[in-house]
Short mmCIF file of C-alpha atoms in Angstrom, two decimals:
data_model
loop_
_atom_site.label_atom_id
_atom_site.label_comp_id
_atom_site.label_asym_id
_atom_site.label_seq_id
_atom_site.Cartn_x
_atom_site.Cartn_y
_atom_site.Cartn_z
CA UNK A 997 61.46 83.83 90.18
CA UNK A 998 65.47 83.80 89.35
CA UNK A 999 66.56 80.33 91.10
CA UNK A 1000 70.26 79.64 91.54
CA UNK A 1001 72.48 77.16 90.96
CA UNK A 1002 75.23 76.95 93.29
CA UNK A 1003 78.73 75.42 91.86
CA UNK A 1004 80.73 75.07 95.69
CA UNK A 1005 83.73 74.61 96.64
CA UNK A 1006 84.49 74.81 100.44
CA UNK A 1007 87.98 76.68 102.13
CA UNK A 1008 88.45 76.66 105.04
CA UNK A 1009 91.14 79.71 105.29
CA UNK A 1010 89.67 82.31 104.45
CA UNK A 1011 86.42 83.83 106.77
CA UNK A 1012 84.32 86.54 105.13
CA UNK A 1013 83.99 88.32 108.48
CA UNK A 1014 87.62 88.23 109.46
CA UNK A 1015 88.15 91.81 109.07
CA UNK A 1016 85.07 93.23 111.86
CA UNK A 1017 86.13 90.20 113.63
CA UNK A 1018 89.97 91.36 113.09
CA UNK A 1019 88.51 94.70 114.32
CA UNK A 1020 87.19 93.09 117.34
CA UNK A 1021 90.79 91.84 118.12
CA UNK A 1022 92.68 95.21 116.91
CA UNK A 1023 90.29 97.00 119.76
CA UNK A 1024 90.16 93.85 122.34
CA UNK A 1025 93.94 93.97 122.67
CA UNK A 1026 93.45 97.59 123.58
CA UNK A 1027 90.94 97.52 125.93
CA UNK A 1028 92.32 95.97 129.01
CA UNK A 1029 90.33 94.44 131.74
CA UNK A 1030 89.08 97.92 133.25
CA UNK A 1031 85.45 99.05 132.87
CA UNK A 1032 85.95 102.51 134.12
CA UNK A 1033 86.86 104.64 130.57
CA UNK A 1034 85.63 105.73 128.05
CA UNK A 1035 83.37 104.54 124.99
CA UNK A 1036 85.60 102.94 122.02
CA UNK A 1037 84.51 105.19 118.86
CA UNK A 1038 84.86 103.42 115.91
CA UNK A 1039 84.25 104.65 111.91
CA UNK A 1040 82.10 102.83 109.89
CA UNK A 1041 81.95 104.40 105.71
CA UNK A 1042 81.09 103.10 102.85
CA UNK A 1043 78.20 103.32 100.16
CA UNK A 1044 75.42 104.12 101.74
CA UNK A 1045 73.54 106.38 99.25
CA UNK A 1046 73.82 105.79 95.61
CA UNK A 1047 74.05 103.35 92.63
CA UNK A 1048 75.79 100.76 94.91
CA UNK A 1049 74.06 101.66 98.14
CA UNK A 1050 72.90 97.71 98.64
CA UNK A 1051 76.39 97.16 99.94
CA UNK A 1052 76.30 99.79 102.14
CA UNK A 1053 72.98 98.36 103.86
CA UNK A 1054 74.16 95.32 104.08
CA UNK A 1055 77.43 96.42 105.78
CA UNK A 1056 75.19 98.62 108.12
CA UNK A 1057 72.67 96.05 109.23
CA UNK A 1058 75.59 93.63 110.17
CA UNK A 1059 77.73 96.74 112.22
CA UNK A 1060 74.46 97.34 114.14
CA UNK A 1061 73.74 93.98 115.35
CA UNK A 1062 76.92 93.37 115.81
CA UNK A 1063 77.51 95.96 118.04
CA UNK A 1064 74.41 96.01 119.71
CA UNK A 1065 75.10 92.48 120.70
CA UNK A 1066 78.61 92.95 121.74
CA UNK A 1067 77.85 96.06 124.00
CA UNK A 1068 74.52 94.11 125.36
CA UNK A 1069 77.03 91.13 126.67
CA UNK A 1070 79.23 93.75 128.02
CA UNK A 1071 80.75 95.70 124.97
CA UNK A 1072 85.21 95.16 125.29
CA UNK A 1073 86.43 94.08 128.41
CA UNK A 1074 84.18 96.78 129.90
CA UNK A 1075 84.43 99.52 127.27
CA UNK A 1076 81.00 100.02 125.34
CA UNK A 1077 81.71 100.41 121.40
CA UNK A 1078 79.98 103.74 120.17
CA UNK A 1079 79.84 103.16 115.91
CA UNK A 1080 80.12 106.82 113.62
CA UNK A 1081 79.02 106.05 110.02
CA UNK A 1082 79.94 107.98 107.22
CA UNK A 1083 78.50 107.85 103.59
CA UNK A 1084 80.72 108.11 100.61
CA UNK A 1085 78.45 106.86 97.62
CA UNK A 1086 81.24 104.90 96.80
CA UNK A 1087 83.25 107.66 95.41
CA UNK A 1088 86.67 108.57 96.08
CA UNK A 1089 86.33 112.33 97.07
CA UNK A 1090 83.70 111.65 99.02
CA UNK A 1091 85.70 109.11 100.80
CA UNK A 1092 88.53 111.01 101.61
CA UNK A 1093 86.21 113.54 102.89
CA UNK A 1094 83.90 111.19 105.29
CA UNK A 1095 88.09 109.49 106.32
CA UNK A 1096 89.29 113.10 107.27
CA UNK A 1097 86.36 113.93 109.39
CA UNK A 1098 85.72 110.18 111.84
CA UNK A 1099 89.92 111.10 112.14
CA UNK A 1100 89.86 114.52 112.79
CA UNK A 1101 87.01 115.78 114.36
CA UNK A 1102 84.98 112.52 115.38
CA UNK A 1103 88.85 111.16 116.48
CA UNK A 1104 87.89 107.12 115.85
CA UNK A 1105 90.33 104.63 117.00
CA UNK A 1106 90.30 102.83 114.21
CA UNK A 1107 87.64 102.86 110.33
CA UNK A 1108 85.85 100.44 109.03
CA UNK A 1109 85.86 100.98 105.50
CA UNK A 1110 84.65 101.37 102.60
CA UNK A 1111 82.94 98.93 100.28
CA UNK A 1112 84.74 100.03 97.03
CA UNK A 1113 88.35 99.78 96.16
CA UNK A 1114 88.56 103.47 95.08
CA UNK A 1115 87.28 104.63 98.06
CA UNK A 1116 89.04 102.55 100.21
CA UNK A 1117 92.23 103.34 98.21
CA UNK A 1118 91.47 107.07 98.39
CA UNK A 1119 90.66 106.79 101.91
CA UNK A 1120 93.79 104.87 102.99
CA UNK A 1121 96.15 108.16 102.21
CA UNK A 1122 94.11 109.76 105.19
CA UNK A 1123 94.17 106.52 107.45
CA UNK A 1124 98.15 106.79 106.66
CA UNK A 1125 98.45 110.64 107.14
CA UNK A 1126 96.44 110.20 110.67
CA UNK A 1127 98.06 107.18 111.55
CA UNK A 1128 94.39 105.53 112.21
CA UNK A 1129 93.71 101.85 111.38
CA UNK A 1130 91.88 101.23 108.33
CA UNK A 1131 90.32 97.40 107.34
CA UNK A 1132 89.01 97.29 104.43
CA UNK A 1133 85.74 95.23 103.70
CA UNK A 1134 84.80 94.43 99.82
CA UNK A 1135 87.86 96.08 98.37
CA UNK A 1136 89.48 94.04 96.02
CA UNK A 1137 91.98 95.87 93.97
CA UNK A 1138 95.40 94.20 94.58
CA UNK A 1139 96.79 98.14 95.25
CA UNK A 1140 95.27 98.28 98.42
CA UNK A 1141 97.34 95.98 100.35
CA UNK A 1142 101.15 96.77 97.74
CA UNK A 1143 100.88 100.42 98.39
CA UNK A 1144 103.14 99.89 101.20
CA UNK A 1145 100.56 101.84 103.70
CA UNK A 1146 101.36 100.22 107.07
CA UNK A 1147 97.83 101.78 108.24
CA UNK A 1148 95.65 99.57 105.87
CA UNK A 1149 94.02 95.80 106.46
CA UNK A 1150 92.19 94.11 103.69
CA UNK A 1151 90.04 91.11 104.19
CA UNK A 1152 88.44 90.33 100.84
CA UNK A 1153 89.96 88.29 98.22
CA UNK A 1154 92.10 90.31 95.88
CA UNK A 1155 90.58 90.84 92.08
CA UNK A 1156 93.94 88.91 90.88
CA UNK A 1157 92.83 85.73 92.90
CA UNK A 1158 89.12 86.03 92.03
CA UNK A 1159 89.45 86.30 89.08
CA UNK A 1160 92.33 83.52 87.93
CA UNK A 1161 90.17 81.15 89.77
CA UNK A 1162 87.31 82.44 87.30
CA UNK A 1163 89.67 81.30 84.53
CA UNK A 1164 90.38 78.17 86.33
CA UNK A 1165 86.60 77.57 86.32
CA UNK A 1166 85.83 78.04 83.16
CA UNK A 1167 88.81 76.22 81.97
CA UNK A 1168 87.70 73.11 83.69
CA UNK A 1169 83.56 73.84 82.72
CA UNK A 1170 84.03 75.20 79.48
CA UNK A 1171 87.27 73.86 78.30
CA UNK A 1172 86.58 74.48 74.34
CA UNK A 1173 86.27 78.16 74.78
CA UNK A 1174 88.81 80.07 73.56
CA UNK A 1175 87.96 83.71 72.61
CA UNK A 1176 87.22 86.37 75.56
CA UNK A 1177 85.28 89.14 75.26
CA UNK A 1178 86.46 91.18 78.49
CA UNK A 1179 84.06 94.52 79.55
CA UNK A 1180 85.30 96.34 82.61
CA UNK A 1181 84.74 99.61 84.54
CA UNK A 1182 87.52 101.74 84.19
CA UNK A 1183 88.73 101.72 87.63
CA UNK A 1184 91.14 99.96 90.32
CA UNK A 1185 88.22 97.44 90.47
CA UNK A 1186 87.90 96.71 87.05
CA UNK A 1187 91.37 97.05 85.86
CA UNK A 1188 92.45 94.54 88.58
CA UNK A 1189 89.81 91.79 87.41
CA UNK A 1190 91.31 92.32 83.78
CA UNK A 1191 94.89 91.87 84.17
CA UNK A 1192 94.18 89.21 86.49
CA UNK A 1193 92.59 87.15 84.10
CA UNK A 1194 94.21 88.03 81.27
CA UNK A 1195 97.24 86.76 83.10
CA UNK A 1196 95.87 83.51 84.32
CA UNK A 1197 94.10 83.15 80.61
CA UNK A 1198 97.62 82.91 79.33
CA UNK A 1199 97.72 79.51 81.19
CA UNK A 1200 94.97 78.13 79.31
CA UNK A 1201 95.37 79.81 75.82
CA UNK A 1202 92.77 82.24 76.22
CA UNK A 1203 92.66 84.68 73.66
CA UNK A 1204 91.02 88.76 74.74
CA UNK A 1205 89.47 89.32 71.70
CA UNK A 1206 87.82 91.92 72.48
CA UNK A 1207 88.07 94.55 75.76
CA UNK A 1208 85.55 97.20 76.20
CA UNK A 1209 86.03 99.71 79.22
CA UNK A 1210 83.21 102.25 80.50
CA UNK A 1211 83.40 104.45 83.26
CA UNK A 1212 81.55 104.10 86.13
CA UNK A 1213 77.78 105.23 86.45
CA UNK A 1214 77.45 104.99 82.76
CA UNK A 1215 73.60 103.60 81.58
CA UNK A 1216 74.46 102.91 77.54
CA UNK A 1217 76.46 100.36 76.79
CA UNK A 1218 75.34 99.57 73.57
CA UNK A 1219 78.61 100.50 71.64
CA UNK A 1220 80.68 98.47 73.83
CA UNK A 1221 78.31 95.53 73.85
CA UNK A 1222 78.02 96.04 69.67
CA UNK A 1223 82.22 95.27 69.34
CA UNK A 1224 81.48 92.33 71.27
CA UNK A 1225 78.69 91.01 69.46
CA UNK A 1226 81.01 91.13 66.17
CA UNK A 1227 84.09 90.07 67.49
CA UNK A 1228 83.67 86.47 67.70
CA UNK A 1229 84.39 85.54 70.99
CA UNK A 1230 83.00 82.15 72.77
CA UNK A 1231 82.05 84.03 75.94
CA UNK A 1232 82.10 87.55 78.19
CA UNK A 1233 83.67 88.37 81.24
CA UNK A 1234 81.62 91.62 83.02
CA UNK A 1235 84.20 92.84 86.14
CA UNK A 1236 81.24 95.17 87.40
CA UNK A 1237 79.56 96.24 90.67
CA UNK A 1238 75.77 94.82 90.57
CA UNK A 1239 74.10 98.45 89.28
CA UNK A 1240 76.49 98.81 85.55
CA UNK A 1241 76.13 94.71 85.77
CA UNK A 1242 72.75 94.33 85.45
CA UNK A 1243 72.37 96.79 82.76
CA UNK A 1244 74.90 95.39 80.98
CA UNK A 1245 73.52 91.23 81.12
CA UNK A 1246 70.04 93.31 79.92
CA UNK A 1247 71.27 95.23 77.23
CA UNK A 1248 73.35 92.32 76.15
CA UNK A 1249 69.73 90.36 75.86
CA UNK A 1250 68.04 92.95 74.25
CA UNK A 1251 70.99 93.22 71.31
CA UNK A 1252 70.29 89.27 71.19
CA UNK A 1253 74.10 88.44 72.04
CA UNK A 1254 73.80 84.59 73.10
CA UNK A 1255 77.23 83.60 74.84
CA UNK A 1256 77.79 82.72 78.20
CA UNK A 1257 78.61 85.36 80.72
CA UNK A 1258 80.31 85.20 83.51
CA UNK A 1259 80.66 87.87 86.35
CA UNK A 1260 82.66 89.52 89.31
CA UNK A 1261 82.33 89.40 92.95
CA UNK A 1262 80.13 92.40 92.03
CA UNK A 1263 77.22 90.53 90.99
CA UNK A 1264 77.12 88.63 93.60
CA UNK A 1265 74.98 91.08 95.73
CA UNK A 1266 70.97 90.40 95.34
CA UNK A 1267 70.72 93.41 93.99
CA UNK A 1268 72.19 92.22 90.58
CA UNK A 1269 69.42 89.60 90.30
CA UNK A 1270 66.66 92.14 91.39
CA UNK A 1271 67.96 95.03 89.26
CA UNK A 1272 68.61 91.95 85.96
CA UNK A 1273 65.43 90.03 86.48
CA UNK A 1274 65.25 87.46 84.12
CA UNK A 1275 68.03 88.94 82.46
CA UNK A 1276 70.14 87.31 85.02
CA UNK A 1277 68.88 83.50 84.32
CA UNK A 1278 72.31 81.64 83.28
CA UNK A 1279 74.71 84.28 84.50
CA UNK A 1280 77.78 82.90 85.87
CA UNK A 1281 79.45 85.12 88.92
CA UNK A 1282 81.66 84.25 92.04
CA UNK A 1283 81.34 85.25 95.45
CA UNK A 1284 82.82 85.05 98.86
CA UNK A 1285 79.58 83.76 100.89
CA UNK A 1286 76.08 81.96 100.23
CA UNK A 1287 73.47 80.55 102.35
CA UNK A 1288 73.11 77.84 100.08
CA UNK A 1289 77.19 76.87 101.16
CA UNK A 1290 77.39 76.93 104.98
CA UNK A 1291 76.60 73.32 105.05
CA UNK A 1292 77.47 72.13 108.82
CA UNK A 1293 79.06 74.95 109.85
CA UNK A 1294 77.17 76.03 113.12
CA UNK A 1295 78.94 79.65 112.97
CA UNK A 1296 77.57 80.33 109.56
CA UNK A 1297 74.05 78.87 110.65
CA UNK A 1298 74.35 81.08 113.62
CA UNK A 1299 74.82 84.29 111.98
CA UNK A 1300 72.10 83.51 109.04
CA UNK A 1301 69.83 82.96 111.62
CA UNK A 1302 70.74 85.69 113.40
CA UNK A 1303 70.74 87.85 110.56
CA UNK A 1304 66.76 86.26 109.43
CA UNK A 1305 65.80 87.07 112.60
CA UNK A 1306 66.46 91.12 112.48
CA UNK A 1307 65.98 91.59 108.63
CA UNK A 1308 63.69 89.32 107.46
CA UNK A 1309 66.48 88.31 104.88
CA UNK A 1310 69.37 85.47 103.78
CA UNK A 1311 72.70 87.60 104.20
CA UNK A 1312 74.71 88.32 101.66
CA UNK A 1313 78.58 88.21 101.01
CA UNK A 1314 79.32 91.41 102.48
CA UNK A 1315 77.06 91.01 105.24
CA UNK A 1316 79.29 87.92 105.89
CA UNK A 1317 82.21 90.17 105.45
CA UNK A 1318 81.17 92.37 108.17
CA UNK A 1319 80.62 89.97 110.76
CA UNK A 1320 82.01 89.09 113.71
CA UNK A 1321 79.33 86.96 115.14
CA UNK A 1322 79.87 84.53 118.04
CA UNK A 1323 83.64 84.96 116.90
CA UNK A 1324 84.23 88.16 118.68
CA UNK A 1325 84.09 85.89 122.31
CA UNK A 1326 86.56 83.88 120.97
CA UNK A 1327 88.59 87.13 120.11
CA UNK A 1328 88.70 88.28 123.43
CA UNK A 1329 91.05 85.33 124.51
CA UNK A 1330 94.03 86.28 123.26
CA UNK A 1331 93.68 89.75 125.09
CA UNK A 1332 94.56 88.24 128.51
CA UNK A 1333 97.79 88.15 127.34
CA UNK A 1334 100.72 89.57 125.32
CA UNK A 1335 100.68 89.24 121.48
CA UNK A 1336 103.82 88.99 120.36
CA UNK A 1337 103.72 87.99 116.61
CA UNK A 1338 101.73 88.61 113.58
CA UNK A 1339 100.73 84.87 113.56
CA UNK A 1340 99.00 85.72 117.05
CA UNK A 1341 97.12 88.14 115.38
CA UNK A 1342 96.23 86.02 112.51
CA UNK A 1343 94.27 82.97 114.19
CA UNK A 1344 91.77 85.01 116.05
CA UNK A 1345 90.79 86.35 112.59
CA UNK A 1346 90.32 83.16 111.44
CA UNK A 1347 89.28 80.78 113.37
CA UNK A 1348 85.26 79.91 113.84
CA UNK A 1349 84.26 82.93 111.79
CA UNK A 1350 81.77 82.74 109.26
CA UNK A 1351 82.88 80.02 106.43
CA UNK A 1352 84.52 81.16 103.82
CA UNK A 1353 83.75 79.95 100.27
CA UNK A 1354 84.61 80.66 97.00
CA UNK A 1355 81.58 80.08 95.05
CA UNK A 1356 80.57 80.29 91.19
CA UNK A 1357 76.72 81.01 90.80
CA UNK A 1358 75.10 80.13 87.71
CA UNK A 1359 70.94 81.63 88.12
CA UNK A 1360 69.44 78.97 86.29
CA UNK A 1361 67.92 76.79 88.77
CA UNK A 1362 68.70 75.67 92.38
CA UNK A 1363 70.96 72.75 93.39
CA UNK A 1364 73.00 73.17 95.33
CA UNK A 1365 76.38 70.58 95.28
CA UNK A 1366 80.03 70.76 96.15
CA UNK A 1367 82.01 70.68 92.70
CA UNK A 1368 84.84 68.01 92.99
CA UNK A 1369 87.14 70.23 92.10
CA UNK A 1370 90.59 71.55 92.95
CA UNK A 1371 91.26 73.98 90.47
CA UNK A 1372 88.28 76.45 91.07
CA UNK A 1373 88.34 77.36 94.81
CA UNK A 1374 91.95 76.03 95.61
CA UNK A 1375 93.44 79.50 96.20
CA UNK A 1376 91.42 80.64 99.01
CA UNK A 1377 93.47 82.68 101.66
CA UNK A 1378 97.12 81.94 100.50
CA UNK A 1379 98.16 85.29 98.66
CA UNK A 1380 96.02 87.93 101.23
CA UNK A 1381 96.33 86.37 104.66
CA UNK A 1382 95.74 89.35 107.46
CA UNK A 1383 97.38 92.04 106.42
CA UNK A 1384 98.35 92.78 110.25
CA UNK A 1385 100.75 93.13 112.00
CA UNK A 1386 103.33 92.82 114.94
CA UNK A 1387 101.98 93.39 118.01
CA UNK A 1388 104.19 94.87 120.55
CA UNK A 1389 102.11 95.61 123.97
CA UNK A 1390 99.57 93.68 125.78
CA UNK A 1391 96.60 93.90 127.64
CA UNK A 1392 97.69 96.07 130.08
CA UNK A 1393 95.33 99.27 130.11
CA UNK A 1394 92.00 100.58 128.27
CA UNK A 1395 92.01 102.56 125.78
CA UNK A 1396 91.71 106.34 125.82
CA UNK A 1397 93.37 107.86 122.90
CA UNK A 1398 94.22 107.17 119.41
CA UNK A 1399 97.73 107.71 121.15
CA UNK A 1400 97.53 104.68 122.93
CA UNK A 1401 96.59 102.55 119.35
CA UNK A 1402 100.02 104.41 117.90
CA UNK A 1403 101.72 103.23 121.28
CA UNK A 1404 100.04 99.33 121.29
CA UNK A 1405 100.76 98.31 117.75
CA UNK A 1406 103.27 98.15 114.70
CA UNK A 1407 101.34 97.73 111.53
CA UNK A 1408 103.34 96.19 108.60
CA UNK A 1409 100.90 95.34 105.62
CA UNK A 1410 102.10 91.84 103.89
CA UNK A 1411 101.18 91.71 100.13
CA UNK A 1412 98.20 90.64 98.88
#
C-alpha cells in the first residue's frame, strides 16, 4: 500500500469549490423569490470517458449530490436545478461540440466546464459566441482567464502560480539542486507549467537542462526519459495529467533513473497512485485539496463526510473543486438584495467553502504536518481571485431565459 506524506501549508483565500459554489451565486441572484417557473438547466462537461475519465467521475459524483441536496431543501429560491452533462474525453473538438449543443439546443443558463484547459479553452469561444456563462473547474492554463473572454470564470490555481510555488518548494527542501530536467505534454497545460517554472527557476538559479515534450495520449516515453537520464540533471519536473504521469514515474523506474521527481496538479488525482503503484513511492506533486489537510475546518469535514457517505471514498481535489456544500445556503444571502460590485460577488465564493490548500505530496509514508513555511503555499488566491464580474440587477424576478442572464449581469474577466 502507497502511504503519503503530506507537506501542508494552509490558505485561507482560496476555496476549491468556489466555482459550483460561484455557480450557486451566478444562478441565486437570478432566481428571485418566486417558486412558480421554470427548472434552472444547467451544463455540466468534462472528461467523462477516456484516459482522464477519473476527473470526470469525480466532478460528476460531486454535481449529483450537490444538486440532489440543493433541490431536496428546496432547489433556488423555488426554482429546481435540472443538470445536462456532456462528455468531451478531454479533447478540444469534442468540447466545442458537447459547448455548442447544452447552448444551442439544450439552451443552459450557464456550463460547468470542463476539467482540461484545452477543452475549456476550446469551449470558451462557444460560451463567448452564445453569450452563456462558462466556470471553469481544473483548468489551469493562465490563457483561460487573459483571453479577454468576458463569458469565462476560472476557479483553479493558474499553472504559473502552481508551479513557481513548486520552485519555491524545492528551493527551500532541496536547496543544492541545481539542474532541471523538465518533461511536459505539449499543450496549454503543459506549456503553462514550463514557462512558469522556468521563470520562477530564474529566481533561484535553476538551470533546464534538459526539456522533453510528448503529445498527449502517447504510451513510450523512453526516448524522452533516455535524454534525461544522460543529461545530468539533479531532479525532474513531470507537468502531466495522472494517465501520461504514471507511465512516465514507471518507465522512469524501469530505465533505473534515480532522481527525485516532482509532479503537477495532475498527479494529484488517486488515479496516479493506482495507475503508478509502487512506482509512485517518493513522488513529489501539489494539489489544491487533501483529506489529510482540512484540519478543524467543519466545512471540509462536512463535505468529506458527506462525500464517504455516498461513495464509499476520501474526495479528491476536484471533487473539492466542484463543491458547493453547506456553502450554497450561505450563497443565497446576498440574493435578497442588489449586488452592486464585483467584490459582492467575490465573498460568497469564498467564504466557508471547502478549505483551500496548497499542498506538496511526497508517497512515501503518512504524516501528516503543517510545513512552517512561507515560501511554498504563500501565493494562494492573490493572482486568480473570481474572475466575475459587475453585477448590475438584483433579485427581482426568476429566471426564464438565457435572456434574462444577458439582461442580470456584466461579465468582465480580471487576469489570472
Amino acid at each position: 500500500m502507497i502511504k503519503v506524506r503530506m507537506e501542508v501549508n494552509m490558505t485561507r483565500f482560496l476555496k476549491p469549490g468556489w466555482q459550483l459554489h460561484a455557480l450557486a451565486a451566478v444562478v441565486l441572484i437570478l432566481a428571485g423569490a418566486s417558486t412558480a417557473h421554470a427548472d434552472i438547466k444547467i451544463g455540466v462537461f468534462g472528461p467523462m470517458t477516456g484516459d482522464a475519465a477519473g476527473y470526470g467521475q469525480s466532478l460528476r459524483e460531486t454535481v449529483e449530490l450537490v444538486v440532489k441536496e440543493r433541490n431536496a431543501a428546496g432547489a433556488l429560491l423555488g426554482q429546481k436545478i435540472t443538470v445536462i452533462y456532456g462528455d468531451d474525453a478531454g479533447k478540444p473538438e469534442q468540447a466545442v461540440s458537447v459547448a455548442k449543443r447544452l447552448t444551442a439546443s439544450d439552451e443552459v443558463l450557464i456550463m460547468l466546464g470542463s476539467i482540461s484547459s484545452p477543452a475549456s479553452l476550446a469551449a470558451s469561444q462557444v460560451a463567448q459566441q452564445s453569450e452563456t456563462p462558462q466556470i471553469v473547474i481544473s483548468g489551469t492554463a493562465q490563457r483561460i482567464t487573459t483571453q479577454g473572454n468576458k463569458w469565462v470564470f476560472r476557479s483553479a490555481i493558474p499553472d504559473t502560480a502552481f508551479a513557481a510555488d513548486l520552485v519555491d518548494f524545492i528551493n527551500e527542501k532541496f536547496a543544492g539542486k541545481k539542474k532541471v530536467a523538465f518533461i511536459y505534454v505539449n499543450d496549454d497545460f503543459g506549456k503553462g507549467g514550463f514557462e512558469g517554472f522556468k521563470t520562477r527557476g530564474q529566481k533561484y538559479g535553476l538551470q533546464i537542462v534538459a526539456e522533453e515534450r510528448y503529445a498527449r495520449g502517447d504510451l513510450d516515453f523512453t526516448s524522452q526519459l533516455s535524454r534525461i537520464k544522460a543529461s545530468g540533471a539533479d531532479f525532474m519536473v513531470d507537468w502531466s495529467r495522472y494517465a501520461e504521469g504514471a507511465l512516465i514515474i514507471k518507465q522512469m523506474k524501469q530505465m533505473g533513473i534515480d532522481m527525485p521527481y516532482f509532479g503537477s496538479d495532475g498527479q494529484a488525482h488517486p488515479k496516479f497512485r493506482e495507475l503508478a503503484a509502487s512506482a509512485a513511492e517518493g513522488a513529489y506533486y501539489p494539489t489544491h485539496f487533501s483529506v489529510t489537510a482540512i484540519g478543524g475546518n467543519k466545512v471540509a469535514q462536512d463535505f468529506t463526510a458527506k462525500i464517504r457517505a455516498a461513495y464509499n471514498k476520501d474526495p479528491d481535489f476536484v471533487h473539492a473543486q466542484a463543491s458547493t456544500s453547506s456553502s450554497t445556503k450561505r450563497a443565497t444571502r446576498p440574493c435578497r438584495r442588489p449586488w452592486s460590485s464585483s467584490k459582492t460577488v467575490r465573498k460568497p465564493t469564498r467564504d466557508d467553502a471547502v478549505v483551500g490548500v496548497r499542498i506538496f505530496v511526497k508517497a512515501a509514508f503518512y504524516s501528516a504536518r503543517s510545513v512552517d513555511s512561507k515560501v511554498a503555499c504563500r501565493r494562494s488566491g492573490s493572482a486568480h481571485r473570481a474572475t466575475s464580474s459587475r453585477v448590475r440587477a438584483a433579485c427581482a424576478r426568476s429566471v426564464t431565459s438565457l435572456a434574462d442572464v444577458r439582461e442580470s449581469f456584466s461579465w468582465q474577466a480580471k487576469s489570472a
